Coordinates of C-alpha atoms in Angstrom, one line a residue:
M165 CA -5.1 -45.2 7.1
D166 CA -3.6 -44.7 3.9
E167 CA -5.8 -42.3 2.9
Q168 CA -4.5 -40.3 5.9
R169 CA -1.2 -41.1 5.0
V170 CA -1.1 -40.1 1.4
L171 CA -3.1 -36.7 2.2
T172 CA -0.4 -35.5 5.1
D173 CA 2.2 -36.2 2.4
H174 CA 0.6 -34.4 -0.2
V175 CA 0.1 -31.3 2.6
L176 CA 3.5 -31.8 4.0
R177 CA 5.0 -31.7 0.7
M178 CA 3.0 -28.1 -0.1
T179 CA 4.0 -27.0 3.1
D180 CA 7.6 -27.3 2.8
T181 CA 8.1 -26.4 -0.5
L182 CA 6.6 -23.1 0.2
L183 CA 8.7 -22.5 3.2
Q184 CA 11.7 -23.3 0.8
A185 CA 10.5 -20.7 -1.4
G186 CA 10.7 -18.3 1.3
V187 CA 7.3 -17.8 2.3
K188 CA 7.5 -17.6 6.1
E189 CA 3.8 -16.3 7.0
A190 CA 0.4 -17.5 6.7
V191 CA -3.4 -15.9 7.3
I192 CA -5.9 -18.4 7.8
S193 CA -9.5 -18.4 8.4
P194 CA -11.3 -21.4 9.3
G195 CA -13.3 -23.6 7.8
S196 CA -13.5 -27.2 7.3
R197 CA -12.4 -28.3 3.9
S198 CA -9.0 -26.1 4.2
T199 CA -8.5 -28.4 7.6
P200 CA -5.4 -30.2 6.2
L201 CA -3.5 -27.2 5.4
A202 CA -4.2 -24.9 8.2
Y203 CA -3.2 -28.1 10.4
A204 CA 0.0 -28.4 8.0
F205 CA 0.6 -24.7 8.8
A206 CA -0.3 -24.7 12.2
A207 CA 2.0 -27.6 13.4
S208 CA 5.3 -25.8 11.0
D209 CA 8.1 -24.2 13.5
K210 CA 9.1 -22.6 10.7
M211 CA 5.6 -20.8 9.3
E212 CA 3.6 -18.4 11.5
T213 CA 0.5 -18.2 11.5
F214 CA -2.9 -15.4 12.1
M215 CA -6.2 -16.1 12.4
Q216 CA -9.0 -13.9 11.2
V217 CA -12.7 -15.5 10.6
D218 CA -13.8 -12.7 8.0
E219 CA -12.1 -13.9 4.7
R220 CA -12.4 -10.0 3.5
S221 CA -10.7 -8.7 6.3
A222 CA -8.3 -11.5 6.4
A223 CA -7.4 -10.8 2.8
Y224 CA -6.3 -7.1 3.7
F225 CA -4.5 -8.2 6.5
A226 CA -2.2 -10.3 4.5
L227 CA -1.8 -7.3 2.3
G228 CA -0.6 -5.2 5.0
L229 CA 2.2 -7.9 5.7
A230 CA 3.1 -8.4 2.0
K231 CA 3.2 -4.7 1.6
A232 CA 5.2 -4.2 4.6
S233 CA 7.4 -7.1 4.5
G234 CA 8.1 -7.4 1.0
R235 CA 8.1 -10.8 1.2
P236 CA 4.9 -13.3 -0.4
V237 CA 2.0 -14.3 2.3
I238 CA -0.5 -17.0 2.1
L239 CA -3.9 -16.7 2.1
L240 CA -5.7 -19.7 3.0
C241 CA -9.2 -19.9 3.1
T242 CA -11.9 -22.9 2.9
S243 CA -14.4 -23.4 0.0
G244 CA -17.6 -21.8 -1.6
T245 CA -17.8 -18.1 -1.0
A246 CA -15.3 -17.9 1.7
A247 CA -12.8 -17.5 -1.7
S248 CA -15.3 -14.8 -3.3
N249 CA -14.4 -12.4 0.0
Y250 CA -10.9 -12.4 -1.0
H251 CA -11.7 -10.9 -4.3
P252 CA -11.5 -6.7 -3.4
A253 CA -7.8 -7.2 -1.8
I254 CA -6.7 -9.4 -5.1
T255 CA -7.5 -6.9 -6.9
E256 CA -5.6 -4.1 -4.6
A257 CA -2.5 -6.4 -4.5
F258 CA -2.2 -6.9 -7.9
Y259 CA -2.6 -3.1 -9.1
A260 CA -0.4 -2.4 -6.1
R261 CA 1.9 -5.1 -7.1
I262 CA 1.8 -7.3 -3.7
P263 CA 2.8 -10.9 -3.4
L264 CA 0.2 -12.6 -2.2
I265 CA 0.0 -16.8 -2.2
V266 CA -3.7 -17.7 -2.1
L267 CA -4.6 -20.8 -1.4
T268 CA -8.1 -21.9 -2.1
A269 CA -9.5 -25.0 -0.9
D270 CA -12.1 -26.9 -2.9
R271 CA -14.6 -29.5 -3.3
P272 CA -12.9 -32.8 -4.9
H273 CA -13.8 -32.9 -8.9
E274 CA -16.7 -35.5 -8.4
L275 CA -18.9 -33.0 -6.0
R276 CA -18.7 -30.1 -8.5
G277 CA -21.3 -28.5 -10.7
V278 CA -23.9 -31.1 -9.0
G279 CA -25.6 -29.5 -6.2
A280 CA -22.8 -30.2 -3.6
P281 CA -23.0 -27.6 -0.7
Q282 CA -20.0 -25.1 0.1
A283 CA -19.2 -25.6 -3.8
I284 CA -19.0 -22.9 -6.8
D285 CA -16.7 -22.8 -9.6
Q286 CA -13.5 -21.7 -8.0
L287 CA -11.4 -21.8 -11.4
N288 CA -9.7 -19.1 -12.7
M289 CA -11.9 -17.2 -10.1
Y290 CA -9.9 -14.1 -9.9
G291 CA -9.7 -13.3 -13.6
K292 CA -7.4 -11.2 -14.9
H293 CA -6.4 -10.0 -11.0
V294 CA -3.6 -12.8 -10.6
K295 CA -0.9 -13.4 -12.4
F296 CA -1.1 -17.1 -12.4
S297 CA -3.4 -19.3 -11.4
V298 CA -3.7 -23.0 -11.5
D299 CA -6.4 -26.2 -10.1
L300 CA -4.1 -28.4 -8.5
P301 CA -4.5 -32.4 -8.8
L302 CA -6.0 -34.8 -5.4
A303 CA -3.6 -36.3 -3.5
E304 CA -2.5 -39.8 -4.4
D305 CA 0.3 -41.9 -3.9
S306 CA 2.8 -41.2 -6.9
E307 CA 6.3 -40.2 -7.2
E308 CA 5.4 -38.2 -10.1
L309 CA 2.4 -36.4 -8.5
D310 CA 5.0 -35.2 -5.7
W311 CA 7.3 -33.5 -8.2
F312 CA 4.6 -31.7 -10.3
L313 CA 3.2 -30.3 -6.5
E314 CA 6.8 -28.9 -5.8
R315 CA 7.2 -27.5 -9.2
H316 CA 4.1 -25.8 -9.2
V317 CA 4.1 -24.4 -6.0
N318 CA 7.5 -23.3 -6.2
R319 CA 6.6 -21.5 -9.8
A320 CA 4.0 -20.1 -8.5
V321 CA 5.8 -18.7 -5.9
S322 CA 8.4 -17.1 -8.3
V323 CA 6.1 -16.0 -10.6
A324 CA 4.3 -13.4 -7.4
M325 CA 7.9 -12.7 -6.9
T326 CA 9.1 -11.3 -10.4
K327 CA 8.7 -7.9 -11.0
P328 CA 6.4 -6.5 -11.2
M329 CA 5.2 -8.6 -8.2
G330 CA 1.5 -9.9 -7.8
P331 CA -1.1 -12.5 -6.3
I332 CA -1.0 -15.7 -7.6
H333 CA -4.2 -18.5 -6.7
L334 CA -3.8 -21.8 -6.4
N335 CA -7.3 -24.0 -6.3
I336 CA -6.7 -27.0 -3.9
P337 CA -9.5 -30.2 -3.9
L338 CA -9.0 -32.2 -0.5
R339 CA -11.2 -35.3 -0.1
E340 CA -12.7 -36.7 3.4
P341 CA -11.3 -37.4 5.6
L342 CA -9.5 -34.2 6.2
L343 CA -7.5 -35.2 9.2
I344 CA -3.8 -35.3 9.1
D345 CA -1.1 -37.4 11.0
F346 CA 0.7 -34.6 13.0
D347 CA 3.6 -37.4 13.7
R348 CA 4.6 -38.0 10.3
K349 CA 7.5 -36.0 9.0
P350 CA 7.4 -34.4 5.3
R351 CA 9.4 -36.4 2.6
A352 CA 12.5 -35.2 0.3
S353 CA 12.0 -32.8 -2.4
T354 CA 13.7 -32.2 -5.2
F355 CA 13.1 -28.4 -4.6
V356 CA 14.4 -26.5 -7.4
E357 CA 15.8 -23.2 -6.4
R358 CA 15.4 -19.9 -8.5
I359 CA 17.3 -16.9 -8.4
H360 CA 15.8 -13.2 -9.6
G361 CA 17.6 -10.9 -10.9
D362 CA 17.4 -7.1 -11.7
I363 CA 16.8 -5.7 -15.0
E364 CA 19.8 -3.8 -16.0
L365 CA 20.3 -0.7 -18.8
S366 CA 23.5 -1.3 -21.1
M367 CA 26.5 1.2 -20.8
I368 CA 25.4 2.1 -24.0
Q369 CA 21.8 3.1 -22.7
K370 CA 22.9 4.9 -20.0
Q371 CA 25.4 7.0 -21.8
S372 CA 22.7 7.7 -23.9
L373 CA 20.3 8.8 -20.9
A374 CA 23.3 10.8 -19.6
A375 CA 23.6 12.8 -22.6
L376 CA 19.6 13.3 -22.6
F377 CA 20.2 14.6 -18.8
S378 CA 23.2 16.7 -19.5
K379 CA 20.7 18.9 -22.2
T380 CA 18.4 19.7 -19.4
E381 CA 18.0 23.2 -17.9
H382 CA 14.6 22.8 -16.6
G383 CA 14.8 18.8 -15.2
L384 CA 12.2 17.4 -12.8
I385 CA 12.2 14.5 -10.8
V386 CA 8.9 13.2 -9.8
V387 CA 8.5 10.3 -7.5
G388 CA 5.3 7.7 -6.5
E389 CA 4.7 5.1 -3.8
L390 CA 8.0 2.8 -3.7
P391 CA 8.2 -0.6 -2.2
I392 CA 9.3 -0.6 1.7
G393 CA 13.1 -0.8 2.0
F394 CA 14.2 1.0 -1.6
D395 CA 17.9 2.2 -1.0
K396 CA 17.0 5.8 -0.2
D397 CA 20.8 6.6 0.0
A398 CA 21.5 5.3 -3.5
F399 CA 18.3 7.9 -5.0
W400 CA 19.6 10.7 -3.1
K401 CA 23.1 10.4 -4.2
F402 CA 22.1 10.4 -7.9
A403 CA 19.2 13.2 -7.3
S404 CA 22.4 15.6 -5.8
R405 CA 24.5 14.5 -9.0
L406 CA 21.3 16.0 -11.2
K407 CA 20.9 18.6 -8.4
W408 CA 17.4 18.5 -10.0
P409 CA 14.1 19.3 -7.9
V410 CA 12.8 16.0 -6.3
L411 CA 8.4 15.9 -5.9
C412 CA 8.4 13.5 -3.3
D413 CA 5.0 11.8 -2.8
P414 CA 4.3 10.6 1.0
L415 CA 4.3 7.2 0.0
S416 CA 7.9 7.4 -1.8
N417 CA 8.8 7.5 2.1
L418 CA 11.3 10.3 1.2
R419 CA 9.8 13.4 2.6
S420 CA 11.5 11.2 6.4
E421 CA 15.2 11.4 7.3
V422 CA 16.2 13.9 4.0
P423 CA 20.3 14.1 4.0
E424 CA 21.3 17.5 4.9
D425 CA 22.7 18.4 1.2
C426 CA 19.2 17.4 -0.3
R427 CA 16.8 19.4 1.9
S428 CA 16.2 22.0 -0.6
L429 CA 16.1 19.4 -3.3
C430 CA 13.0 17.8 -1.3
I431 CA 10.3 19.6 -2.3
V432 CA 7.2 18.2 -0.2
H433 CA 4.4 21.1 -1.5
Y434 CA 3.7 20.4 -4.7
D435 CA 0.4 20.1 -4.7
A436 CA -0.4 23.3 -3.1
L437 CA 2.4 24.9 -5.4
L438 CA 0.5 24.2 -8.7
K439 CA -2.5 25.6 -7.5
S440 CA -1.1 28.7 -8.7
E441 CA -0.9 29.9 -12.3
T442 CA 1.7 32.1 -12.1
F443 CA 3.8 29.3 -10.3
Q444 CA 3.1 26.9 -12.9
S445 CA 4.4 29.1 -15.6
K446 CA 7.4 29.5 -14.0
A447 CA 7.6 25.8 -13.4
V448 CA 6.9 23.8 -16.7
P449 CA 10.1 21.0 -16.9
D450 CA 11.3 20.0 -20.0
T451 CA 12.3 16.7 -18.9
V452 CA 10.5 14.8 -15.9
I453 CA 12.2 11.2 -14.9
R454 CA 9.3 9.5 -12.4
F455 CA 10.3 6.4 -10.3
G456 CA 6.9 4.5 -8.8
A457 CA 3.3 5.3 -9.4
Q458 CA 1.7 8.3 -10.3
P459 CA 1.6 10.6 -7.1
V460 CA -1.5 11.1 -5.3
S461 CA -1.7 15.2 -6.2
K462 CA -4.4 16.4 -8.7
P463 CA -2.8 19.5 -9.6
L464 CA 0.5 17.4 -10.2
S465 CA -1.2 15.1 -12.8
L466 CA -3.1 18.5 -14.7
F467 CA 0.1 20.0 -14.7
L468 CA 2.2 17.3 -16.3
K469 CA -0.6 16.3 -18.3
K470 CA -1.0 20.4 -19.4
H471 CA 2.7 21.1 -20.3
R472 CA 3.5 18.1 -21.6
P473 CA 7.5 17.9 -21.0
E474 CA 9.4 17.1 -24.4
V475 CA 11.4 14.2 -22.5
F476 CA 9.3 12.3 -19.8
A477 CA 11.1 8.9 -18.6
A478 CA 9.3 6.4 -17.1
V479 CA 11.0 3.7 -15.2
D480 CA 9.0 0.6 -14.1
E481 CA 10.5 -3.0 -14.0
S482 CA 7.4 -4.1 -15.7
P483 CA 6.5 -3.7 -19.5
E484 CA 3.4 -2.4 -18.7
F485 CA 2.8 1.4 -19.2
R486 CA 1.9 3.2 -16.0
D487 CA 1.1 6.2 -18.1
S488 CA -2.6 7.1 -17.5
L489 CA -1.5 10.8 -18.6
G490 CA -0.4 9.7 -21.3
V491 CA 2.8 11.9 -21.2
V492 CA 5.5 9.3 -21.2
T493 CA 8.3 9.2 -23.9
H494 CA 10.8 6.9 -22.7
H495 CA 9.8 4.1 -20.9
L496 CA 12.7 3.0 -19.0
Q497 CA 11.9 -1.0 -18.3
S498 CA 14.7 -1.5 -15.2
S499 CA 15.5 -1.3 -11.9
P500 CA 15.4 2.3 -10.6
E501 CA 19.0 1.0 -9.2
A502 CA 20.6 0.8 -12.6
V503 CA 19.0 4.8 -13.8
Y504 CA 21.1 5.7 -10.4
D505 CA 24.2 4.5 -11.9
V506 CA 23.6 6.9 -15.3
P507 CA 26.8 9.1 -15.0
G508 CA 26.7 12.8 -14.9
Q509 CA 27.4 15.6 -12.8
Q510 CA 25.6 19.2 -13.3
E511 CA 25.3 22.0 -11.3
T512 CA 22.3 24.0 -9.3
T513 CA 20.0 26.1 -11.8
V514 CA 17.8 28.6 -11.1
Y515 CA 15.0 26.4 -11.8
S516 CA 16.2 24.1 -9.0
E517 CA 16.9 27.6 -6.6
M518 CA 13.2 28.5 -7.9
W519 CA 11.4 25.4 -6.8
A520 CA 13.6 25.1 -3.2
S521 CA 12.4 28.8 -2.5
A522 CA 8.7 27.9 -3.0
D523 CA 8.4 25.1 -1.2
K524 CA 10.1 26.9 1.9
F525 CA 7.9 29.2 1.7
A526 CA 4.9 27.0 1.7
E527 CA 6.2 24.9 4.3
T528 CA 6.4 28.3 6.9
A529 CA 3.0 28.7 5.7
T530 CA 2.4 24.6 6.2
K531 CA 4.0 24.8 9.9
R532 CA 2.3 27.9 11.1
Y533 CA -1.5 27.0 10.4
E534 CA -3.7 27.0 12.4
G535 CA -7.2 25.8 10.9
I536 CA -10.4 26.3 12.6
A537 CA -12.7 24.2 14.8
G538 CA -14.0 21.3 12.8
D539 CA -10.9 21.3 10.3
E540 CA -9.2 18.2 9.1
G541 CA -6.2 19.4 7.9
V542 CA -5.0 21.0 11.8
I543 CA -5.8 17.4 13.0
V544 CA -3.3 15.7 10.4
K545 CA -0.8 18.6 10.5
T546 CA -0.8 17.9 14.4
L547 CA -0.6 14.4 14.3
F548 CA 2.5 14.2 12.4
D549 CA 4.1 16.7 14.7
M550 CA 3.5 14.6 17.5
L551 CA 4.3 11.1 16.0
P552 CA 6.9 9.5 17.3
D553 CA 10.3 8.3 15.9
G554 CA 10.1 5.0 14.9
S555 CA 6.9 5.1 13.9
D556 CA 4.2 4.3 11.1
L557 CA 1.2 6.1 9.4
I558 CA -1.4 4.1 7.4
S559 CA -3.5 6.3 5.7
G560 CA -7.1 5.7 4.3
S561 CA -7.7 7.1 0.5
S562 CA -10.2 9.5 -0.1
M563 CA -9.6 12.5 2.0
P564 CA -6.8 11.3 4.8
I565 CA -4.2 10.7 2.1
R566 CA -4.6 13.9 0.5
D567 CA -4.2 15.9 3.6
V568 CA -1.4 13.7 4.0
D569 CA 0.1 14.7 1.2
T570 CA -0.8 18.6 2.0
F571 CA 0.4 18.5 5.6
F572 CA 3.3 16.1 6.1
C573 CA 6.7 17.9 5.7
K574 CA 10.1 17.1 5.9
T575 CA 11.0 15.4 9.2
E576 CA 14.1 14.1 10.5
K577 CA 11.8 11.2 12.4
D578 CA 11.9 7.9 11.1
V579 CA 8.3 7.9 9.9
A580 CA 7.2 5.8 7.2
I581 CA 3.6 6.2 5.5
F582 CA 1.6 3.5 3.6
S583 CA -1.6 3.4 1.9
N584 CA -3.7 1.2 -0.3
R585 CA -3.2 3.0 -4.1
G586 CA -3.5 0.0 -6.0
T587 CA -7.0 1.0 -6.3
N588 CA -7.5 3.6 -4.2
G589 CA -10.4 2.0 -2.4
I590 CA -11.5 3.1 1.0
D591 CA -12.3 -1.0 2.0
G592 CA -10.3 -3.0 4.0
V593 CA -7.7 -0.6 5.5
V594 CA -8.6 -1.2 9.4
S595 CA -6.9 -4.9 7.8
T596 CA -4.3 -3.2 6.1
A597 CA -3.1 -1.5 8.9
F598 CA -3.3 -4.3 11.5
G599 CA -1.2 -6.7 8.9
I600 CA 1.3 -3.6 8.5
E601 CA 2.0 -3.5 12.1
A602 CA 2.2 -7.2 12.6
A603 CA 5.0 -7.0 9.5
R604 CA 6.9 -4.1 11.3
K605 CA 7.0 -3.9 15.1
R606 CA 6.7 -0.4 15.4
P607 CA 4.1 1.8 16.9
T608 CA 1.6 2.2 14.1
Y609 CA -1.4 4.9 13.6
L610 CA -4.1 4.4 11.1
L611 CA -5.7 7.7 10.0
I612 CA -9.2 7.4 8.3
G613 CA -12.7 8.4 7.8
D614 CA -15.8 7.4 9.5
L615 CA -17.2 5.8 6.2
S616 CA -14.1 3.9 5.7
F617 CA -13.8 2.7 9.1
L618 CA -17.6 1.4 8.7
H619 CA -16.7 -0.5 6.0
D620 CA -14.0 -2.7 7.5
V621 CA -14.9 -2.6 11.6
N622 CA -14.7 -6.1 11.4
G623 CA -10.8 -5.8 11.0
L624 CA -10.7 -5.6 14.2
I625 CA -11.5 -8.9 15.4
V626 CA -8.0 -9.8 14.6
S627 CA -7.1 -7.7 17.8
R628 CA -9.0 -10.4 19.3
F629 CA -6.5 -13.3 18.2
H630 CA -2.8 -11.5 18.0
K631 CA -1.1 -8.9 20.0
T632 CA -1.2 -5.8 18.5
N633 CA 0.1 -1.9 19.3
L634 CA -2.3 0.1 16.6
T635 CA -3.8 3.7 17.5
I636 CA -6.5 4.6 15.2
V637 CA -7.4 8.0 14.3
I638 CA -11.2 8.4 12.8
L639 CA -11.8 11.7 11.2
N640 CA -15.5 11.4 11.6
N641 CA -17.5 14.2 9.2
D642 CA -20.3 12.0 9.0
G643 CA -19.9 11.4 5.8
G644 CA -18.1 11.3 2.2
G645 CA -16.0 14.1 3.0
I646 CA -14.1 14.5 -0.4
F647 CA -17.2 15.3 -2.7
S648 CA -17.7 18.3 -1.2
Y649 CA -14.4 19.6 -3.0
L650 CA -16.0 17.9 -6.2
P651 CA -18.6 19.4 -8.5
Q652 CA -21.3 17.4 -7.1
A653 CA -21.2 19.6 -4.0
G654 CA -22.5 22.9 -6.4
V655 CA -25.9 20.6 -7.1
A656 CA -28.2 20.8 -3.9
N657 CA -30.6 18.6 -5.5
H658 CA -30.0 14.9 -3.5
F659 CA -26.1 16.0 -2.7
E660 CA -26.3 14.0 0.9
E661 CA -28.6 11.5 -0.1
L662 CA -26.1 10.1 -3.0
F663 CA -22.7 11.8 -2.0
G664 CA -22.5 13.1 1.4
T665 CA -24.4 9.7 2.7
P666 CA -24.7 10.8 6.7
T667 CA -25.1 8.0 8.9
G668 CA -24.9 9.7 12.2
L669 CA -23.1 7.1 13.6
T670 CA -20.2 7.5 16.2
F671 CA -17.3 4.6 17.5
E672 CA -17.6 4.5 21.8
H673 CA -19.5 1.1 21.0
I674 CA -17.1 -0.7 18.8
G675 CA -14.4 0.6 21.2
A676 CA -16.0 -1.1 24.0
M677 CA -16.6 -3.9 21.8
Y678 CA -13.0 -4.7 21.3
D679 CA -11.7 -3.5 24.9
A680 CA -10.3 -0.3 23.1
Q681 CA -8.7 2.8 24.4
Y682 CA -11.4 5.3 23.2
A683 CA -11.5 9.2 23.7
A684 CA -14.0 11.5 21.4
I685 CA -12.2 14.7 20.6
H686 CA -13.6 18.1 19.0
T687 CA -11.0 20.6 19.3
V688 CA -7.3 20.3 18.3
E689 CA -6.2 21.1 22.1
E690 CA -8.2 18.1 22.8
F691 CA -6.5 15.9 20.3
K692 CA -3.2 17.2 21.3
A693 CA -3.9 16.1 25.0
E694 CA -5.1 12.8 24.1
M695 CA -2.0 12.3 21.7
E696 CA 0.2 13.2 25.0
L697 CA -1.8 10.3 27.0
E698 CA 0.0 6.9 27.3
K699 CA -1.9 3.8 25.4
T700 CA -2.5 1.4 27.7
K701 CA -4.4 -0.8 25.5
D702 CA -3.3 -2.8 22.1
V703 CA -5.9 -1.1 20.1
R704 CA -6.4 2.8 20.7
I705 CA -9.4 4.6 18.9
I706 CA -9.3 8.2 18.9
E707 CA -12.5 9.9 17.5
V708 CA -12.2 13.0 15.9
F709 CA -15.7 15.1 15.4
T710 CA -15.2 17.3 12.3
S711 CA -17.3 19.3 10.2
R712 CA -17.8 18.9 6.2
P713 CA -18.0 22.6 5.2
V714 CA -16.0 23.8 7.5
N715 CA -12.9 21.8 6.2
V716 CA -13.4 22.7 2.8
K717 CA -14.1 26.5 4.1
A718 CA -10.3 25.8 5.9
H719 CA -8.4 24.1 3.3
R720 CA -9.5 26.4 0.7
A721 CA -8.3 29.5 2.9
Y722 CA -4.9 27.8 3.4
W723 CA -4.3 27.4 -0.2
A724 CA -5.4 30.7 -1.1
D725 CA -2.9 32.0 1.7
I726 CA 0.0 30.4 -0.2
I727 CA -0.9 31.4 -3.7
E728 CA -1.3 35.0 -2.3
G729 CA 1.9 35.0 -0.9
L730 CA 3.6 33.2 -3.7
E731 CA 2.3 35.8 -5.9
G732 CA 2.8 38.9 -4.3
N733 CA 6.5 37.7 -4.1
D734 CA 6.8 37.1 -7.5

């Protein structure tokens, strides 16, 4: 049939162009209108395909794949509200700079705006949350169209991979019949290879920065989330030349495998230290260099905003200003590696030694921390103590990532930390964790709150289609724990109704539904014993029951202990 031949050539050319552009994985949600592309991807021995029937969860799964691999990942769905369900994850991908290749199948033009079923306006439906969007033409037997298709698909992947990376959207109208010829081979393409280069600094610019740094007595390096696979060795060589304290956000992944000669420079307990006004007064920097996004810690943000360093250099490949504090004085639009090459050698200062001494004190306090029954902090601390070498941990937003920041000490183990901090949402975290595990193929742990888990219970569906190795630790405090630390908690009226939002739900039956290994935990001793047991199923759920009031009390006592010790030793 001629229509089938034309359609087959159309989707095979698109598939071949995507493959040549470096796309190797596709996450597919089943649907009729996307049939030709789903068949083409599944039939290709070069494309790995993943199934997830829930589009919202599928999008976060693809996000996790792309985040952990650094490669562009296809996200394919049928027309209609299926495409709408991608939007939350696309928004996260945009702000987290993750290269998603979003393909939405669509009705042909004659079925748009006329009341046809499953037909909505899909043109530019993701607005400013994608870097590039195009409505592709229908398949036809035309050499000019072949060239157009190749170049637009190639361009789209190139835009997604150009720093700052991000999602793109191809809307693809397809006319029935939707079956393709599996025996047909793609026609020869005229693929245009693109070579991406990093943004470099000139020698004059490097010398200018070197002169600026050399005048600094109180210098500080702040490192937020960085993409997986960045050159840690080159970074630490740079830091060791400057001899400045390095405030390492957990998502920088600089807290693990720290070189011995840089351990004193690696500062991890700044969140607790900066709760002390006395320490703050001694810790004011005159120059700050920030790599990556703004770190999780609120005390750090308030500290930098309050004291406004004379020089604050933000290193970012994007021309966009990531400066929510309004303190940046020098925007260095370059790759981090370009800044590592800035010449200069400095000696250790009293300022650096002060930071190192305070961090060591806080580390000792953290390691001896025992918490109390119902406290989440001691569970998180124990989790880090027991994580195996060569494993990954995905943290939920809200309280989990803050406990990760607090209790993840420097370690010689190879442990990588991930979280969705582009928009800091609590949705889609389960699916993101499955995607990261699928990309990295390492023992993977998810630390998540009960409400965030409820947001993405459907994410567990993917475990029915693909082998996985995920342990989920749910901190069940029956509601939104972070609000107990905010001013709202001081107003009794309607607090539980509007912010605490208790559900009374537990997850044993969810575990049984998905044939997961399950345990209910009430004490840290039970948690240790459970973590020591062998994992026997693809998915393991450890539900830890905690108390919101107890958790607040324990955390504040921990911070007070550190502050008292710091100020007592002053």
